[in-house]
Short mmCIF file of C-alpha atoms (C1' of nucleotides) in Angstrom, two decimals:
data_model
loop_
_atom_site.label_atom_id
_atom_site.label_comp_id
_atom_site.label_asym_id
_atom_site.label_seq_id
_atom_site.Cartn_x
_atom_site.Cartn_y
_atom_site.Cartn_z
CA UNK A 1 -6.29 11.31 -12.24
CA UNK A 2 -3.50 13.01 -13.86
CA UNK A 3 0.17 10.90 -13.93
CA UNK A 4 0.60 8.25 -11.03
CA UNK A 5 3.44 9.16 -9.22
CA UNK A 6 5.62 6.45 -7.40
CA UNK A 7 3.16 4.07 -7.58
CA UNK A 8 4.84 1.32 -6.04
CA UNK A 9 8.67 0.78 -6.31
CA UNK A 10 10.80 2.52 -9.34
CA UNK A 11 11.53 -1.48 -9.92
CA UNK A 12 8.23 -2.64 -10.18
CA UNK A 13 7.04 -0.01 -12.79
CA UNK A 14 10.46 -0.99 -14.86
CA UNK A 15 9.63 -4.38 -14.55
CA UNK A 16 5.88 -3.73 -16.17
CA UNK A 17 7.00 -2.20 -18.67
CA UNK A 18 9.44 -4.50 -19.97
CA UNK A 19 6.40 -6.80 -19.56
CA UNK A 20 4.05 -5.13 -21.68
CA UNK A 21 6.77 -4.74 -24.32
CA UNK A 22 7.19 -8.68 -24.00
CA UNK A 23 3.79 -8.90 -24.39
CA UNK A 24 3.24 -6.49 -27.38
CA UNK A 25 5.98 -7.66 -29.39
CA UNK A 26 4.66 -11.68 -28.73
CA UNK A 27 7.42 -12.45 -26.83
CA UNK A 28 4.85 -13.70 -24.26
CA UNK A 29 2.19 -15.37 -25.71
CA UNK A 30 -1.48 -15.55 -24.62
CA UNK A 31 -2.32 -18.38 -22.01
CA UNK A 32 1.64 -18.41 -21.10
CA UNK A 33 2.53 -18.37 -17.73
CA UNK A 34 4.33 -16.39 -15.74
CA UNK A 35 5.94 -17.61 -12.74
CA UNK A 36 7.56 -14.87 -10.49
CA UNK A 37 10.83 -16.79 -9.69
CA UNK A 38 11.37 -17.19 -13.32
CA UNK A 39 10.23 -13.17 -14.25
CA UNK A 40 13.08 -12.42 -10.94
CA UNK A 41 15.39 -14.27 -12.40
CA UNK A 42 14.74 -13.26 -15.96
CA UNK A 43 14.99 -9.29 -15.10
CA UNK A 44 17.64 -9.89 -11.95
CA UNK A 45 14.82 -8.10 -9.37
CA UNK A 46 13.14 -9.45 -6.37
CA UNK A 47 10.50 -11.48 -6.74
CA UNK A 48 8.66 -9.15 -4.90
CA UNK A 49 9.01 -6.44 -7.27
CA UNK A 50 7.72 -8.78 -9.99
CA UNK A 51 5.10 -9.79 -7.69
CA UNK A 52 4.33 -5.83 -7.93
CA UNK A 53 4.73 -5.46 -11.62
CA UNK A 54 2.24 -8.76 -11.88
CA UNK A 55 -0.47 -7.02 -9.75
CA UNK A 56 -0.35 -4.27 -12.17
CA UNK A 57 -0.60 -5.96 -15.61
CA UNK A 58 -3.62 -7.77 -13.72
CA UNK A 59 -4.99 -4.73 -12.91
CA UNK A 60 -4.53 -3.44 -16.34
CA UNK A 61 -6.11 -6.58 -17.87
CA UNK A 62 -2.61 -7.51 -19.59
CA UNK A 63 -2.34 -10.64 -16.85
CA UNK A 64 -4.11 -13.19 -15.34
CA UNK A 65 -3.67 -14.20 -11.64
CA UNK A 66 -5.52 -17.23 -9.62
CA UNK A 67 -4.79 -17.60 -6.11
CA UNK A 68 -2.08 -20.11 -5.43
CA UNK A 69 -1.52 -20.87 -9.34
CA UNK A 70 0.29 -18.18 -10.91
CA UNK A 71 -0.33 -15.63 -13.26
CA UNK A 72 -0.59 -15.95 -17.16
CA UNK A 73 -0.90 -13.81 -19.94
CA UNK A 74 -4.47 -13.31 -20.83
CA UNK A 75 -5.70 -13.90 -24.13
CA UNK A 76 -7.92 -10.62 -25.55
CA UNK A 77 -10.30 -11.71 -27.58
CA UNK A 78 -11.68 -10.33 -31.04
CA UNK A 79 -15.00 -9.51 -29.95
CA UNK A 80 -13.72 -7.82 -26.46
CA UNK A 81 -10.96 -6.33 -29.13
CA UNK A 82 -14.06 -4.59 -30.91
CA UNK A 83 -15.29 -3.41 -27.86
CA UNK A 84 -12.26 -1.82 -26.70
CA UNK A 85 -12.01 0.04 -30.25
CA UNK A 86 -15.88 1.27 -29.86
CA UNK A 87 -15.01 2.67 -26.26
CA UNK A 88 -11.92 4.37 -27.17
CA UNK A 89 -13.72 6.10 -30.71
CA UNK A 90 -16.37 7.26 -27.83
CA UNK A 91 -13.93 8.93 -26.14
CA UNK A 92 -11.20 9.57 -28.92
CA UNK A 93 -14.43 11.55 -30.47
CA UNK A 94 -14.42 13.46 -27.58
CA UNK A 95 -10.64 14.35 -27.56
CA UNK A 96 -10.48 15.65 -31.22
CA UNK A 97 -13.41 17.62 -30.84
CA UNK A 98 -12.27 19.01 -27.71
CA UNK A 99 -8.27 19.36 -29.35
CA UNK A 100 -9.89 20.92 -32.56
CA UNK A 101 -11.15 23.80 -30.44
CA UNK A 102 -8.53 24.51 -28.62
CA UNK A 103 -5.41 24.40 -31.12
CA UNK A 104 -3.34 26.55 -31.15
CA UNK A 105 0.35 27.27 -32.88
CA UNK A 106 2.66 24.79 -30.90
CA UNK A 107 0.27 21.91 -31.17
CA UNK A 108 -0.77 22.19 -34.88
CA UNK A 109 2.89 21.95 -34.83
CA UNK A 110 3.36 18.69 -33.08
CA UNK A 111 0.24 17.37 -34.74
CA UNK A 112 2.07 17.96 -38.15
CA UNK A 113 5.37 16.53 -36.92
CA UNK A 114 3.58 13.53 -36.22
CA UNK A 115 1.70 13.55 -40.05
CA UNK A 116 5.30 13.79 -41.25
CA UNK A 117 6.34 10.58 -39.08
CA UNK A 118 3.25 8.74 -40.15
CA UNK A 119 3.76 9.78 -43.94
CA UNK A 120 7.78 8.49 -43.74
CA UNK A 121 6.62 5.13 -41.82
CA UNK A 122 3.79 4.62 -44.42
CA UNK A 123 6.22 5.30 -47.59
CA UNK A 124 8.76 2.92 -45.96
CA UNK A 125 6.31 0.16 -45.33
CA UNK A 126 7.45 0.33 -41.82
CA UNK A 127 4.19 -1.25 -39.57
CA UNK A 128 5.85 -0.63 -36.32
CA UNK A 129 6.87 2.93 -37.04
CA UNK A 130 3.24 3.66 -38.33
CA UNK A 131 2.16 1.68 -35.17
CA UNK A 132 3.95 4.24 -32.85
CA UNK A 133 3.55 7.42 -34.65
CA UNK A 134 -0.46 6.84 -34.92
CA UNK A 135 0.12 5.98 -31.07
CA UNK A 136 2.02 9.14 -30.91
CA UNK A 137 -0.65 10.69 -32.12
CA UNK A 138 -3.51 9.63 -30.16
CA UNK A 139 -1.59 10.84 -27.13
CA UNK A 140 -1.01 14.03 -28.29
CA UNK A 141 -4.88 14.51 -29.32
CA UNK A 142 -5.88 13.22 -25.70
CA UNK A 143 -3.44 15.57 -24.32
CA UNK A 144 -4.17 18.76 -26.68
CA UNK A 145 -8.07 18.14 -25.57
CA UNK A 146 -6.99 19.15 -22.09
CA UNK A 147 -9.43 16.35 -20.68
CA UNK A 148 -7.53 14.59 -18.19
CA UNK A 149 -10.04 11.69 -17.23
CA UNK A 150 -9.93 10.83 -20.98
CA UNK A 151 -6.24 10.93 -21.51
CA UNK A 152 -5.87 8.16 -18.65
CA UNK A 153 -8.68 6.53 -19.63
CA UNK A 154 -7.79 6.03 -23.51
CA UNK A 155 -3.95 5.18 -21.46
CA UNK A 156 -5.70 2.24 -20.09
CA UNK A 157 -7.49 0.84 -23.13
CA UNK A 158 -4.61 1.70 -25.20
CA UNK A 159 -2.34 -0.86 -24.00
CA UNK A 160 -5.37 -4.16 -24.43
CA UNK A 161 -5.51 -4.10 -27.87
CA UNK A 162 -2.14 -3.61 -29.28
CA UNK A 163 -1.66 -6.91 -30.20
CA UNK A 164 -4.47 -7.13 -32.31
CA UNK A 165 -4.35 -3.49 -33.83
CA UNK A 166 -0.51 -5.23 -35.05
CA UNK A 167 -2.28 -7.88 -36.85
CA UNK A 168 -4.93 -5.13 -38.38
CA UNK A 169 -2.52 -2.86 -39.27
CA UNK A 170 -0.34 -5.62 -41.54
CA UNK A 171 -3.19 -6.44 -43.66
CA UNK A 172 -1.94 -5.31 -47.55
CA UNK A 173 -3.13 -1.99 -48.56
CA UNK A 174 -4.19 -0.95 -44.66
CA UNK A 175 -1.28 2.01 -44.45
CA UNK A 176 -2.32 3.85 -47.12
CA UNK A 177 -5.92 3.91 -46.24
CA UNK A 178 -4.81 4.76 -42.65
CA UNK A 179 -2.36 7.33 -43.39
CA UNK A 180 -5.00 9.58 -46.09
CA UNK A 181 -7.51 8.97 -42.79
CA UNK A 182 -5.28 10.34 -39.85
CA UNK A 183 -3.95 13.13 -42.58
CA UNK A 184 -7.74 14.40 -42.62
CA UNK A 185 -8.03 14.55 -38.83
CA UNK A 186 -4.88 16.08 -38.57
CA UNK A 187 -5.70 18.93 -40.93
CA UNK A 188 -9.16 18.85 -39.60
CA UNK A 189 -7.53 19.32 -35.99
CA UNK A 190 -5.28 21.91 -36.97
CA UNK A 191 -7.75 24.23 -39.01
CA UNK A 192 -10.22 24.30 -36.01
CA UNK A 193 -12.63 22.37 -37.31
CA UNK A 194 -14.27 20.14 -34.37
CA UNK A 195 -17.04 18.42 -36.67
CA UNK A 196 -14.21 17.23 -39.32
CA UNK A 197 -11.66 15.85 -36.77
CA UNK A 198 -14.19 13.90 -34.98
CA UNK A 199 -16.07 12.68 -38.72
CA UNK A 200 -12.42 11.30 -39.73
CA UNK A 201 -11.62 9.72 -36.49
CA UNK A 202 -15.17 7.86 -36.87
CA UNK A 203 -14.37 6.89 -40.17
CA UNK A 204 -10.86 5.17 -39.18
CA UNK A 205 -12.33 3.51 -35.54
CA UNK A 206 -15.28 1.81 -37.80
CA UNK A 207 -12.69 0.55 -40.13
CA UNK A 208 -10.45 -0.72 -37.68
CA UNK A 209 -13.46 -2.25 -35.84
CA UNK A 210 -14.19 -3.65 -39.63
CA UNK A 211 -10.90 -5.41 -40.35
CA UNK A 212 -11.04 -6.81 -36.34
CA UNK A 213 -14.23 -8.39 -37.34
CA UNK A 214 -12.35 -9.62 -40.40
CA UNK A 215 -9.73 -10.80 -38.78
CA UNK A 216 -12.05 -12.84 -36.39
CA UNK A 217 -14.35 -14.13 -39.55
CA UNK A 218 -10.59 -15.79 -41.03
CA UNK A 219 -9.63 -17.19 -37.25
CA UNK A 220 -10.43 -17.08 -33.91
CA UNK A 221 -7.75 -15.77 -31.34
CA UNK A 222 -9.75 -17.01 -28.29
CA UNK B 1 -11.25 -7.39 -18.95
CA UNK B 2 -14.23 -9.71 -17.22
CA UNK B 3 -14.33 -9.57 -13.32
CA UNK B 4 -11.11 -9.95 -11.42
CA UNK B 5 -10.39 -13.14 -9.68
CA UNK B 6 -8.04 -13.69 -6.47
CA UNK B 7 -6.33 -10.44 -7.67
CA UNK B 8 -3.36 -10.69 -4.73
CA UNK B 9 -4.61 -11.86 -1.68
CA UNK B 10 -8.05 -11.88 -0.29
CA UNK B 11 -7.19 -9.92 2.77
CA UNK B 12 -5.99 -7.12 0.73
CA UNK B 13 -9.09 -6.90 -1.16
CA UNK B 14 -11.02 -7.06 1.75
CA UNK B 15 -8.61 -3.98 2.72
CA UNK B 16 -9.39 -2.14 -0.14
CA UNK B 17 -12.95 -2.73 0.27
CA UNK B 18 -12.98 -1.12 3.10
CA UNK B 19 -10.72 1.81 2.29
CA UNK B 20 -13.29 2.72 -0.25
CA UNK B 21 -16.48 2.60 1.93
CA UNK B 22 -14.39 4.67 4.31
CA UNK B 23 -13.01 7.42 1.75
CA UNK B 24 -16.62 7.07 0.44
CA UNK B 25 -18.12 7.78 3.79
CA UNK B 26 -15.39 11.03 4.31
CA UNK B 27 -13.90 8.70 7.28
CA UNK B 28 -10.90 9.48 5.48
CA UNK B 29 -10.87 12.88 3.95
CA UNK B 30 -8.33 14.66 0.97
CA UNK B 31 -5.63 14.82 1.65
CA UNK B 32 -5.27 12.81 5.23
CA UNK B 33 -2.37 10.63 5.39
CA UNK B 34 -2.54 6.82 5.56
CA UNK B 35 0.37 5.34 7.25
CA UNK B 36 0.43 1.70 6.31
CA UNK B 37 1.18 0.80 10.06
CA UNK B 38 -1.49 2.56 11.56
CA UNK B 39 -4.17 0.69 9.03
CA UNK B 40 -2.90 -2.47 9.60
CA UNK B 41 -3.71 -1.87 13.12
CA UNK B 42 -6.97 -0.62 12.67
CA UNK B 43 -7.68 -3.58 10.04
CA UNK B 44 -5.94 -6.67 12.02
CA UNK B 45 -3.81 -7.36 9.19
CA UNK B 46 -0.12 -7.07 8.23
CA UNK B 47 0.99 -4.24 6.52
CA UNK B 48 2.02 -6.49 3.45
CA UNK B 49 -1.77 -7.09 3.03
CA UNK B 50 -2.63 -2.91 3.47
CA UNK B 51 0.28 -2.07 0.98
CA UNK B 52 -1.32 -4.00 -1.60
CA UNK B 53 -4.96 -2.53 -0.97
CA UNK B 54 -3.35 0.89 -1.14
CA UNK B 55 -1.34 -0.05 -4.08
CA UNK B 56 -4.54 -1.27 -5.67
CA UNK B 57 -6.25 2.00 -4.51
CA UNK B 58 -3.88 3.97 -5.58
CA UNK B 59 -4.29 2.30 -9.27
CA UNK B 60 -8.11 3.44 -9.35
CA UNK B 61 -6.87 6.97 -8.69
CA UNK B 62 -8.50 6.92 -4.65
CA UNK B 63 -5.77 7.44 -3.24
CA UNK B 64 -1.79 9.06 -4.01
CA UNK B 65 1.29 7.39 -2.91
CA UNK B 66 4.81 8.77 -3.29
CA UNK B 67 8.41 6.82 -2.33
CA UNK B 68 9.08 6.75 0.83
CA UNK B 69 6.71 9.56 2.04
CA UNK B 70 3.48 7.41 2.23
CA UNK B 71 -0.63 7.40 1.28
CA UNK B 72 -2.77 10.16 1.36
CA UNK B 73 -6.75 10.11 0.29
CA UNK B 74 -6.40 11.58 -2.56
CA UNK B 75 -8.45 14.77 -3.47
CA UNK B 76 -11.04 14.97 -6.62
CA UNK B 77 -11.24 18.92 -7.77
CA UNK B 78 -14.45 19.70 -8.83
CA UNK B 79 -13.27 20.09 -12.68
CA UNK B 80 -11.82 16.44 -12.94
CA UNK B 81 -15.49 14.83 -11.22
CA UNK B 82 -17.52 17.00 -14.09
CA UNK B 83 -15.11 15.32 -16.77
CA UNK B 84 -15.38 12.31 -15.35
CA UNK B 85 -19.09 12.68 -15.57
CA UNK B 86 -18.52 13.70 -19.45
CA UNK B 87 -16.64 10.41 -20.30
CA UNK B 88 -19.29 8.45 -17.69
CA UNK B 89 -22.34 10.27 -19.71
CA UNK B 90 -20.41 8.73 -23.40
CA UNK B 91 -19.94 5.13 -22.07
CA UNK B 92 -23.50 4.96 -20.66
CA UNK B 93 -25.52 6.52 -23.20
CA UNK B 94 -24.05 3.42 -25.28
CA UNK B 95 -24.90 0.94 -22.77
CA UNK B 96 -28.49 1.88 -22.76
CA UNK B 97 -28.84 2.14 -25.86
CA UNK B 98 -27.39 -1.55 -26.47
CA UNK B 99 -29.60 -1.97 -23.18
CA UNK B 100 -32.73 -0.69 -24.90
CA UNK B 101 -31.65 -3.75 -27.94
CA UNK B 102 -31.61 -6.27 -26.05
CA UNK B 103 -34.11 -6.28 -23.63
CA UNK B 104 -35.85 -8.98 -22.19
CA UNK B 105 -38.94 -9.45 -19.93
CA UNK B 106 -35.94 -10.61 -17.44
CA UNK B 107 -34.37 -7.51 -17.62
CA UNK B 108 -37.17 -5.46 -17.46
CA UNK B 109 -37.98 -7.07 -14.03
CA UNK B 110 -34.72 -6.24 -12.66
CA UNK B 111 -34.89 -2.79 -13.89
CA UNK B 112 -38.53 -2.28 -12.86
CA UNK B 113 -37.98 -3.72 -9.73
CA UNK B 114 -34.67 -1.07 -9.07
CA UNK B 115 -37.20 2.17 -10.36
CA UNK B 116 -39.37 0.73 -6.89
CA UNK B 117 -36.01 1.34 -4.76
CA UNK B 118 -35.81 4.69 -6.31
CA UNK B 119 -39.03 5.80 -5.72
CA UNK B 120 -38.83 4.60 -2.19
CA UNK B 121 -36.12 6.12 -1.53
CA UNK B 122 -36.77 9.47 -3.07
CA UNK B 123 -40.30 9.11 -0.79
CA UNK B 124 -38.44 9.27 2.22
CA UNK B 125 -35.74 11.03 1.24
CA UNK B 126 -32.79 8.65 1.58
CA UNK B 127 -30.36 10.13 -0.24
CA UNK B 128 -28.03 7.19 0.91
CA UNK B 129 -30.25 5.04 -0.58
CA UNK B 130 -31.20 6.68 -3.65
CA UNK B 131 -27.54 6.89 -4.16
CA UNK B 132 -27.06 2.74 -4.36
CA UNK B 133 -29.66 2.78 -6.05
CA UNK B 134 -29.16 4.71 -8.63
CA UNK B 135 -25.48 2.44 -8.47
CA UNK B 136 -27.19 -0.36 -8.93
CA UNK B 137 -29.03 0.80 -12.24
CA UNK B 138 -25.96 1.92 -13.49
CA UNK B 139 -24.73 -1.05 -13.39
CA UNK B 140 -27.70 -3.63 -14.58
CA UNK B 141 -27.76 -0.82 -17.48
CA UNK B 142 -23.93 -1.89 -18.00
CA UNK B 143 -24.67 -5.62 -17.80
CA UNK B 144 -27.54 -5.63 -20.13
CA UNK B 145 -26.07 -4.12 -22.49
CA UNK B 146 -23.54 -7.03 -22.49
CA UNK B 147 -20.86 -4.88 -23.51
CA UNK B 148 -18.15 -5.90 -21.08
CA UNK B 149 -15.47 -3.20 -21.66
CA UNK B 150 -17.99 -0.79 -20.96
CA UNK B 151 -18.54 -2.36 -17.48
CA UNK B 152 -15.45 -2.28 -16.95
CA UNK B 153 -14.63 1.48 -17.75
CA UNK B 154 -17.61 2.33 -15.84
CA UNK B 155 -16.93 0.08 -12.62
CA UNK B 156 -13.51 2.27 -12.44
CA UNK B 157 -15.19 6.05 -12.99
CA UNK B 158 -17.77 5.26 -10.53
CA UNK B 159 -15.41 4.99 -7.17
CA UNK B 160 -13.80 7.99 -7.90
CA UNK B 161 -16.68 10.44 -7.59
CA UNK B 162 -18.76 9.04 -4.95
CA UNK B 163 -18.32 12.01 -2.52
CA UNK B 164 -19.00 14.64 -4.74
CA UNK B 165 -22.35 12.86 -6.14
CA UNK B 166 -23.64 12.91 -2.82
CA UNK B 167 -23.41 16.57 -2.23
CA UNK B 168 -25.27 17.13 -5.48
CA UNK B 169 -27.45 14.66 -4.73
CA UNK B 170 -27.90 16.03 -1.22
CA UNK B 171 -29.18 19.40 -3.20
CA UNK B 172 -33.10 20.83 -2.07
CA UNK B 173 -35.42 19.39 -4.66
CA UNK B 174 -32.97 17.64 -6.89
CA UNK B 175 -33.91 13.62 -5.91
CA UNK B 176 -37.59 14.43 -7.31
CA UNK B 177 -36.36 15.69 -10.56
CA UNK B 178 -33.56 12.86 -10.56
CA UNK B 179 -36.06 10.14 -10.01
CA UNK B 180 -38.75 11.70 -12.96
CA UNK B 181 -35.51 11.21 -15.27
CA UNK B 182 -34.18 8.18 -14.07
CA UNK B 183 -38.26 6.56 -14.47
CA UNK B 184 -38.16 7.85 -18.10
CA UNK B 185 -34.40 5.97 -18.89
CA UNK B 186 -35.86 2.75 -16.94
CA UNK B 187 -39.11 3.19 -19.20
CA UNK B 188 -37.71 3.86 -22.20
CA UNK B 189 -35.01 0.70 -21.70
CA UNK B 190 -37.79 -1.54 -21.13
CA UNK B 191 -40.30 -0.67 -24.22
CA UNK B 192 -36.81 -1.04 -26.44
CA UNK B 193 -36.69 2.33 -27.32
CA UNK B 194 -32.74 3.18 -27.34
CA UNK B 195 -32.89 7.05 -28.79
CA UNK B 196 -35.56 7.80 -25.39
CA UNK B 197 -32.85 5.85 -23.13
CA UNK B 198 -29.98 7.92 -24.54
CA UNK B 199 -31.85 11.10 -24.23
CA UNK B 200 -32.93 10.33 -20.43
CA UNK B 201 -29.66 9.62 -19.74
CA UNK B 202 -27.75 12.67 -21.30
CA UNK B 203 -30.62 14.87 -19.84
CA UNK B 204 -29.71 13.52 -15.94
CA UNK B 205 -25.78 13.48 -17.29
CA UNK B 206 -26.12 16.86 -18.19
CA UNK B 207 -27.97 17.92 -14.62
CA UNK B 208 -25.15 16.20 -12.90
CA UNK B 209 -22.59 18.17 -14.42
CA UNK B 210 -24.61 21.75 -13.82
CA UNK B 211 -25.13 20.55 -10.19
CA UNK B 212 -20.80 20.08 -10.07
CA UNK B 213 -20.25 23.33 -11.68
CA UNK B 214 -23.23 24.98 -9.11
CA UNK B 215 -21.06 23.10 -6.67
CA UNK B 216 -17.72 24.59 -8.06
CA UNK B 217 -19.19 27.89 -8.06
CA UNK B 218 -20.17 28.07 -4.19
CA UNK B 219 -16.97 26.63 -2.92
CA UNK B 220 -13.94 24.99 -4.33
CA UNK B 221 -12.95 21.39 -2.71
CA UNK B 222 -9.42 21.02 -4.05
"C1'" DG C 1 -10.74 -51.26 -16.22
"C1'" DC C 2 -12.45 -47.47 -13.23
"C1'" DG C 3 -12.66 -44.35 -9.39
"C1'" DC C 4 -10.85 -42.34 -5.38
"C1'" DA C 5 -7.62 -41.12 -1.86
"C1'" DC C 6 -3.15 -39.70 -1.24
"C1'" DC C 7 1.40 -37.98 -1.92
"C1'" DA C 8 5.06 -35.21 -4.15
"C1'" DG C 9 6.19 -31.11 -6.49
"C1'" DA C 10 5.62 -26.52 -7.62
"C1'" DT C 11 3.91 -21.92 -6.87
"C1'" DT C 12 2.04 -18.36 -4.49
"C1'" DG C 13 1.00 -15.98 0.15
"C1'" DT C 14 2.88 -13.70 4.22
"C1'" DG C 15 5.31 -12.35 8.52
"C1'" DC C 16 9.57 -10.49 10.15
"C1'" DA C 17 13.55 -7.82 10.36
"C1'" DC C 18 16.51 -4.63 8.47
"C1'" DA C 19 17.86 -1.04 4.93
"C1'" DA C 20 16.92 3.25 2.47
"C1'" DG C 21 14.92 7.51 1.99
"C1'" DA C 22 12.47 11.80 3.28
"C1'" DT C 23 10.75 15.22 6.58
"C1'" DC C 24 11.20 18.08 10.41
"C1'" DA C 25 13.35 20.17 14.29
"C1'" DT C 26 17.54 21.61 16.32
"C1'" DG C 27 21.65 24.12 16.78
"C1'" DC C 28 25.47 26.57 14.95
"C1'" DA C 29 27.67 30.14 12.16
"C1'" DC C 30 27.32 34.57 10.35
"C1'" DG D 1 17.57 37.44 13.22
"C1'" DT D 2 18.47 34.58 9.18
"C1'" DG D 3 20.27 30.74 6.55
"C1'" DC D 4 22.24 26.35 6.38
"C1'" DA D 5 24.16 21.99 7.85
"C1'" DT D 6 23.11 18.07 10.70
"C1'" DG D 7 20.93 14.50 13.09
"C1'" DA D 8 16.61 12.24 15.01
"C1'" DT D 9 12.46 10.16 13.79
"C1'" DC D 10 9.06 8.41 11.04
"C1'" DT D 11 7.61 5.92 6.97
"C1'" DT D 12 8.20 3.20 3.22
"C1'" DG D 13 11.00 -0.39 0.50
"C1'" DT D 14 12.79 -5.14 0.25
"C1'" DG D 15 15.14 -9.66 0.96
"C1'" DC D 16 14.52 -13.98 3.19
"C1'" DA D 17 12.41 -17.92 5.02
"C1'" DC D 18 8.49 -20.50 6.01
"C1'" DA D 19 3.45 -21.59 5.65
"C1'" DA D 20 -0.62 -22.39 2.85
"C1'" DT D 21 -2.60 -24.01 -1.23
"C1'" DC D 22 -3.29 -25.93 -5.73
"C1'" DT D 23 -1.99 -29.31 -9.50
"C1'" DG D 24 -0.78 -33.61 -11.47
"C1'" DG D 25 0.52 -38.18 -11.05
"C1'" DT D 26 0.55 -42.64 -8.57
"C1'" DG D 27 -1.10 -46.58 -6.29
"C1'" DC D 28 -4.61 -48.96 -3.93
"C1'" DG D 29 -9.24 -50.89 -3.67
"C1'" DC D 30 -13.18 -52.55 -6.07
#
DNA sequence: GCGCACCAGATTGTGCACAAGATCATGCAC
DNA sequence: GTGCATGATCTTGTGCACAATCTGGTGCGC
């Protein structure tokens, strides 16, 4: 369904954004709610254009809204985090496969920009910079594929599970594992080779979906 | 992302409902404009209510809205309905195979009982009613496979091809050979066999997408 | 002490009126 | 006849005020 245009108002979309960032970086906490007079006040807009921006995280699964109550940040929770991870690897699958066929110059390019951020962000111990570069480079895989229905698709699952994937992610020796992984579907990716890129892409989703399960045997989220 | 509860308001959803059985029933065709005046005319409501149907609409990818210019239905090109049948065939062939798991005589029934409504409709030739039916084992597949995500992702692909399913499902000959592969997927789901399921379902996946590209061949739609 | 009705507060839901922006036709200059 | 500036008209965008509804606490009756 390609990129929505003006969806709503320019204020709205500015306001869900700075939203999801809240969200991602824990400023807003699961269960928290979100009154619109405060989020106007807070960001200086309407409450109407929060009211917008609201309707949207709720439609994205990022809020919670109950008639006459108020909306809330909704708490994902491990197992619906796992399932998340096994969709997108379904369809991630299908974007490697699809980008390792069609590669060309300029995108074996990119892809290796994006190794290079990954590699820097993984030497510096820097978890948000590894966070952004491997989002980085899921984008630019669903993108390469040429599959439009999967790039918004992944979009839309991307965003559920960020919070968790942070917690993931942190867990001691987790970059280096990550980085040798996303390496081999880069070069896979880059050399043409459809079977590789979507074999190394398995292998990271099952261990991601392995250290979520972890991380809900040490303590529940929800 | 569970089921959505009092979303905005209930008179928008009841809105949107109806948008969709009307864009669904070419009452509104590609490309016509939707002046939020004239529908909350037609509808009885205010146009606050039919701005946030459309806006919700417009978040499933239905219809297109741009600043200040208005709604339009939007229009699904041939090539984005056969992906969106590729990523549908990937999310479903793991629902019945979860499906096929976890079966229970409970299940069975309700999936029996839906392979009746096919073959009753494919006796007389409904295609309307082959076509809900066939919804309505999509989606029992996605609940018994009690993977939520994947009900989810599949509620949302569904709207957005409904008119070109029916004109591939409108095809000479093609609801006998749909209902002899749908039968096998029901059997195979209800003896717990989940490699038959998969196969029944990327065989009838696979149709759909020749009968789209037979479609894209005689004429193009956008 | 317990249960229920009721009231106060808070929060969302919505209609109305006006402002802002874009499209299209018109008319003028060249 | 062609190109461009200009204004009319339509459509969406938004602030404001009030209505509807839910929640939590309080007081009365038993």
């Amino acid at each position: 369904m390609g990129t929505k245009a003006g969806q709503t108002a320019v204020r709205a979309d500015q306001i869900a954004a700075a939203l999801r960032r809240g969200i991602r970086a824990s400023e807003f906490v699961p269960g928290q709610r979100l009154p619109e007079v405060d989020l106007a006040e807070r960001f200086g807009a309407s409450r109407r254009a929060v009211r917008d921006a609201l309707a949207q995280l709720a439609h994205e699964g990022l809020v919670e809204r109950r008639s006459n109550i108020g909306a809330s940040v909704r708490a994902i929770s491990i197992p619906e985090a796992i399932e998340n991870a096994e969709i997108r690897m379904l369809v991630e699958t299908l974007c490697v496969t699809l980008a390792a066929e069609r590669i060309d110059a300029r995108g074996a390019a990119e892809l290796r920009g994006i190794g290079r951020a990954l590699q820097a962000a993984a030497d510096l111990a820097d978890v948000t910079a590894f966070a952004e570069a491997t989002s980085a480079l899921a984008r630019a895989c669903a993108r390469l594929s040429g599959h439009g229905v999967a790039q918004d698709t992944l979009e839309r699952l991307r965003v559920l599970n960020a919070r968790h994937n942070f917690r993931v992610t942190s867990s001691p020796g987790w970059l280096a594992a990550a980085l040798s992984r996303r390496m081999a579907q880069i070069e896979a990716i880059c050399r043409g080779d459809p079977a590789a890129a979507a074999e190394a892409l398995r292998e990271h989703s099952f261990a991601v979906m392995a250290g979520l399960r972890a991380l809900g045997a040490g303590k529940e989220d929800a």
